[in-house]
């Protein structure tokens, strides 16, 4: 679907403006908390925070896995990861590993118990990225994803607003009607919940055995 909304290139949002990312995405806080709250990760688990950005999900994940768990944050933007690293240092967390790499080639050193995909549309559209993540998940590992999507056809007037809202954070809107399409092939029991008048979604399920 084409969109004519004005765009800020994602490279700009994740580059020089990485420090402002948190202010710019403050409106999504409720959805982020909902998403992490729905991920059934437990104490001691290792969780992959895929496209972790500045690490806004890290405090929420820490509450789940505790000091005995581990969080592996993966992001290709060094500027975003720098902010995440500051957050890790501020909290004195020694159970977070930050991998500066494209998801598809990230040097993940262990098989994880759960994976989180928060507002990472471009990652969810990449078969190579998803294959790599699912190759590092135990069969049956819980998976949770959330983000924006095109509204249902009868809410079409919202499309321009949705495009403007997400344009700074999305490279390519291909697949924005069903962002979980590729995930559905890798997850046994994918359940989709439409959020915010169908302009967002929450996807939950468990990794298929490989
Ligand atoms: C909208 S931000 C979301 C950040 C974080 N998950 C959050 O909830 O705030 C998307 C992030 O995904 C990262 N990203 C996008 N495609 C990627 C890829 N192929 N490999 C690694 N990181 C990627 C971007 O650098 C950016 O930090």
Coordinates of C-alpha atoms and ligand atoms in Angstrom, one line a residue:
X1 CA 0.0 0.0 0.0
X2 CA 1.4 3.4 -0.9
X3 CA 1.4 6.3 1.5
X4 CA 2.0 9.9 0.9
X5 CA 2.7 10.9 4.5
X6 CA 5.8 13.0 5.1
X7 CA 8.7 10.9 6.3
X8 CA 11.6 11.2 8.6
X9 CA 14.1 8.5 7.5
X10 CA 14.5 5.8 10.2
X11 CA 18.3 6.3 10.0
X12 CA 17.7 9.8 11.3
X13 CA 15.4 8.6 14.1
X14 CA 17.9 6.0 15.2
X15 CA 21.0 8.0 14.5
X16 CA 21.6 11.6 15.6
X17 CA 18.1 11.7 17.3
X18 CA 18.5 8.4 19.3
X19 CA 18.7 10.5 22.5
X20 CA 15.2 11.9 21.7
X21 CA 13.8 8.6 20.8
X22 CA 12.2 8.1 24.2
X23 CA 10.4 11.4 24.2
X24 CA 9.2 10.8 20.6
X25 CA 7.8 7.4 21.5
X26 CA 6.4 8.2 24.9
X27 CA 2.9 7.8 23.6
X28 CA 3.6 4.0 23.1
X29 CA 4.5 3.4 26.7
X30 CA 1.2 1.8 27.6
X31 CA 1.5 -0.7 24.7
X32 CA 5.1 -1.5 25.6
X33 CA 4.0 -2.4 29.1
X34 CA 1.1 -4.4 27.9
X35 CA 3.4 -6.3 25.5
X36 CA 6.1 -7.2 28.0
X37 CA 3.4 -8.0 30.6
X38 CA 2.0 -10.6 28.2
X39 CA 5.3 -12.3 27.6
X40 CA 5.3 -15.3 29.9
X41 CA 9.1 -15.1 30.7
X42 CA 10.1 -16.4 34.2
X43 CA 12.8 -15.8 36.7
X44 CA 16.1 -17.1 35.4
X45 CA 15.1 -17.1 31.7
X46 CA 17.2 -15.7 28.9
X47 CA 15.1 -13.3 26.7
X48 CA 16.0 -11.9 23.3
X49 CA 15.0 -8.3 23.0
X50 CA 15.0 -8.1 19.2
X51 CA 15.7 -4.6 17.9
X52 CA 16.0 -3.4 21.5
X53 CA 16.7 0.2 20.5
X54 CA 17.5 2.4 23.5
X55 CA 16.5 -0.4 25.9
X56 CA 13.1 0.9 26.9
X57 CA 11.9 -2.7 27.4
X58 CA 14.9 -3.6 29.6
X59 CA 13.5 -2.5 33.0
X60 CA 10.2 -4.3 32.3
X61 CA 12.1 -7.5 31.2
X62 CA 14.3 -7.3 34.3
X63 CA 11.3 -7.5 36.5
X64 CA 10.4 -10.7 34.8
X65 CA 13.7 -12.6 34.6
X66 CA 15.4 -11.1 37.7
X67 CA 19.1 -11.1 38.4
X68 CA 19.4 -14.8 37.7
X69 CA 18.1 -14.3 34.2
X70 CA 19.7 -12.7 31.1
X71 CA 18.5 -10.3 28.5
X72 CA 20.2 -10.2 25.1
X73 CA 19.4 -6.9 23.3
X74 CA 20.1 -6.8 19.6
X75 CA 20.2 -3.7 17.4
X76 CA 22.1 -2.6 14.4
X77 CA 22.0 1.1 15.4
X78 CA 25.1 1.9 17.4
X79 CA 23.5 5.2 18.5
X80 CA 20.5 3.5 19.8
X81 CA 22.6 0.9 21.6
X82 CA 24.7 3.6 23.1
X83 CA 21.6 4.9 25.0
X84 CA 20.7 1.3 25.9
X85 CA 24.3 0.8 27.3
X86 CA 23.9 4.0 29.4
X87 CA 20.7 2.6 30.8
X88 CA 22.4 -0.7 31.7
X89 CA 25.3 1.1 33.3
X90 CA 23.0 3.4 35.3
X91 CA 21.1 0.4 36.8
X92 CA 24.3 -1.6 37.3
X93 CA 22.8 -4.6 35.4
X94 CA 25.3 -7.3 34.8
X95 CA 22.9 -9.6 33.1
X96 CA 22.3 -7.7 29.9
X97 CA 24.3 -8.3 26.7
X98 CA 23.9 -5.8 23.9
X99 CA 24.8 -7.0 20.4
X100 CA 25.5 -4.3 17.8
X101 CA 24.6 -6.2 14.7
X102 CA 21.8 -6.7 12.1
X103 CA 19.5 -9.3 13.6
X104 CA 20.1 -11.8 10.8
X105 CA 23.8 -12.0 11.7
X106 CA 23.9 -11.3 15.5
X107 CA 26.3 -13.4 17.4
X108 CA 23.8 -14.9 19.8
X109 CA 25.8 -17.2 22.1
X110 CA 23.0 -19.2 23.8
X111 CA 19.6 -20.7 23.1
X112 CA 17.0 -18.4 24.6
X113 CA 13.8 -19.1 26.5
X114 CA 11.7 -16.2 25.1
X115 CA 11.8 -13.5 22.5
X116 CA 10.3 -10.0 22.4
X117 CA 9.7 -7.9 19.2
X118 CA 8.6 -4.5 20.3
X119 CA 7.9 -2.0 17.4
X120 CA 10.3 -3.7 15.0
X121 CA 8.2 -3.9 11.8
X122 CA 11.3 -4.1 9.5
X123 CA 12.7 -7.0 11.5
X124 CA 9.4 -8.9 11.3
X125 CA 9.4 -8.6 7.5
X126 CA 12.8 -10.2 7.2
X127 CA 12.8 -14.0 6.8
X128 CA 16.6 -14.1 7.4
X129 CA 16.3 -12.1 10.7
X130 CA 13.4 -14.3 11.9
X131 CA 15.1 -17.5 10.9
X132 CA 18.2 -16.5 12.9
X133 CA 16.2 -15.6 16.0
X134 CA 14.1 -18.8 15.9
X135 CA 17.3 -20.8 15.5
X136 CA 18.3 -19.5 18.9
X137 CA 15.0 -20.2 20.7
X138 CA 14.0 -23.4 22.5
X139 CA 11.0 -25.1 20.9
X140 CA 8.0 -23.9 22.7
X141 CA 9.6 -20.6 23.8
X142 CA 7.1 -17.8 24.3
X143 CA 7.2 -15.1 21.7
X144 CA 5.5 -11.7 21.9
X145 CA 5.3 -8.9 19.2
X146 CA 3.5 -5.6 19.0
X147 CA 3.5 -2.6 16.8
X148 CA 1.5 -0.5 14.4
X149 CA -0.5 -1.7 11.4
X150 CA -2.8 -0.3 8.8
X151 CA -6.3 0.2 10.2
X152 CA -9.2 -2.0 9.1
X153 CA -10.8 -0.9 5.8
X154 CA -13.8 0.8 7.5
X155 CA -11.3 3.0 9.5
X156 CA -9.4 4.0 6.3
X157 CA -9.5 7.8 7.2
X158 CA -7.0 6.9 10.0
X159 CA -4.4 5.7 7.5
X160 CA -2.7 9.1 7.0
X161 CA -2.4 9.5 10.8
X162 CA -1.0 6.0 11.2
X163 CA 1.5 6.6 8.4
X164 CA 2.8 9.8 9.9
X165 CA 3.0 8.2 13.4
X166 CA 5.1 5.3 12.2
X167 CA 7.1 6.7 9.3
X168 CA 10.1 7.7 11.4
X169 CA 10.5 4.2 12.6
X170 CA 9.6 2.0 9.6
X171 CA 11.9 1.6 6.6
X172 CA 9.3 -0.1 4.4
X173 CA 5.6 -0.3 5.0
X174 CA 5.3 -3.5 3.0
X175 CA 3.3 -6.0 5.1
X176 CA 1.9 -3.3 7.4
X177 CA -1.6 -4.8 6.9
X178 CA -0.6 -8.0 8.6
X179 CA 2.9 -7.4 10.2
X180 CA 2.8 -10.9 11.9
X181 CA 2.5 -12.7 8.5
X182 CA 6.0 -14.3 8.7
X183 CA 5.8 -14.9 12.4
X184 CA 2.8 -17.0 11.9
X185 CA 4.9 -19.6 10.1
X186 CA 7.4 -19.9 13.0
X187 CA 4.9 -19.9 15.9
X188 CA 2.6 -22.8 16.6
X189 CA -0.3 -20.9 18.1
X190 CA -0.2 -17.3 17.1
X191 CA -3.0 -15.2 18.6
X192 CA -3.5 -11.7 17.3
X193 CA -5.2 -9.0 19.4
X194 CA -6.1 -5.8 17.5
X195 CA -5.4 -2.7 19.5
X196 CA -6.3 1.0 19.3
X197 CA -9.1 0.7 16.7
X198 CA -7.0 -1.8 14.8
X199 CA -4.1 0.6 14.2
X200 CA -1.9 -1.7 16.4
X201 CA -1.6 -5.3 17.2
X202 CA -0.3 -7.7 19.9
X203 CA 0.8 -11.1 18.7
X204 CA 1.5 -13.9 21.1
X205 CA 2.5 -17.6 20.7
X206 CA 5.2 -20.2 21.1
X207 CA 8.2 -21.1 18.9
X208 CA 7.6 -24.1 16.6
X209 CA 10.1 -27.0 17.1
X210 CA 12.8 -27.0 14.3
Ligands
LIG1 C1 11.1 1.6 16.5 S1 12.6 1.0 17.2 C2 12.1 0.0 18.5 C3 13.1 -0.1 19.6 C4 12.6 -0.8 20.9 N1 12.3 -2.2 20.6 C5 11.5 -0.1 21.5 O1 10.5 -0.8 21.8 O2 11.6 1.1 21.8 C6 13.2 -0.2 16.0 C7 14.6 -0.6 16.3 O3 14.9 -1.8 15.5 C8 16.2 -1.6 15.0 N2 16.3 -2.5 13.8 C9 15.5 -2.4 12.6 N3 15.9 -3.3 11.7 C10 16.9 -4.0 12.3 C11 17.7 -5.1 11.9 N4 17.5 -5.7 10.7 N5 18.7 -5.5 12.7 C12 18.9 -4.9 13.9 N6 18.2 -3.9 14.4 C13 17.2 -3.4 13.6 C14 16.4 -0.2 14.8 O4 17.8 0.2 14.7 C15 15.7 0.4 15.9 O5 16.5 0.6 17.0

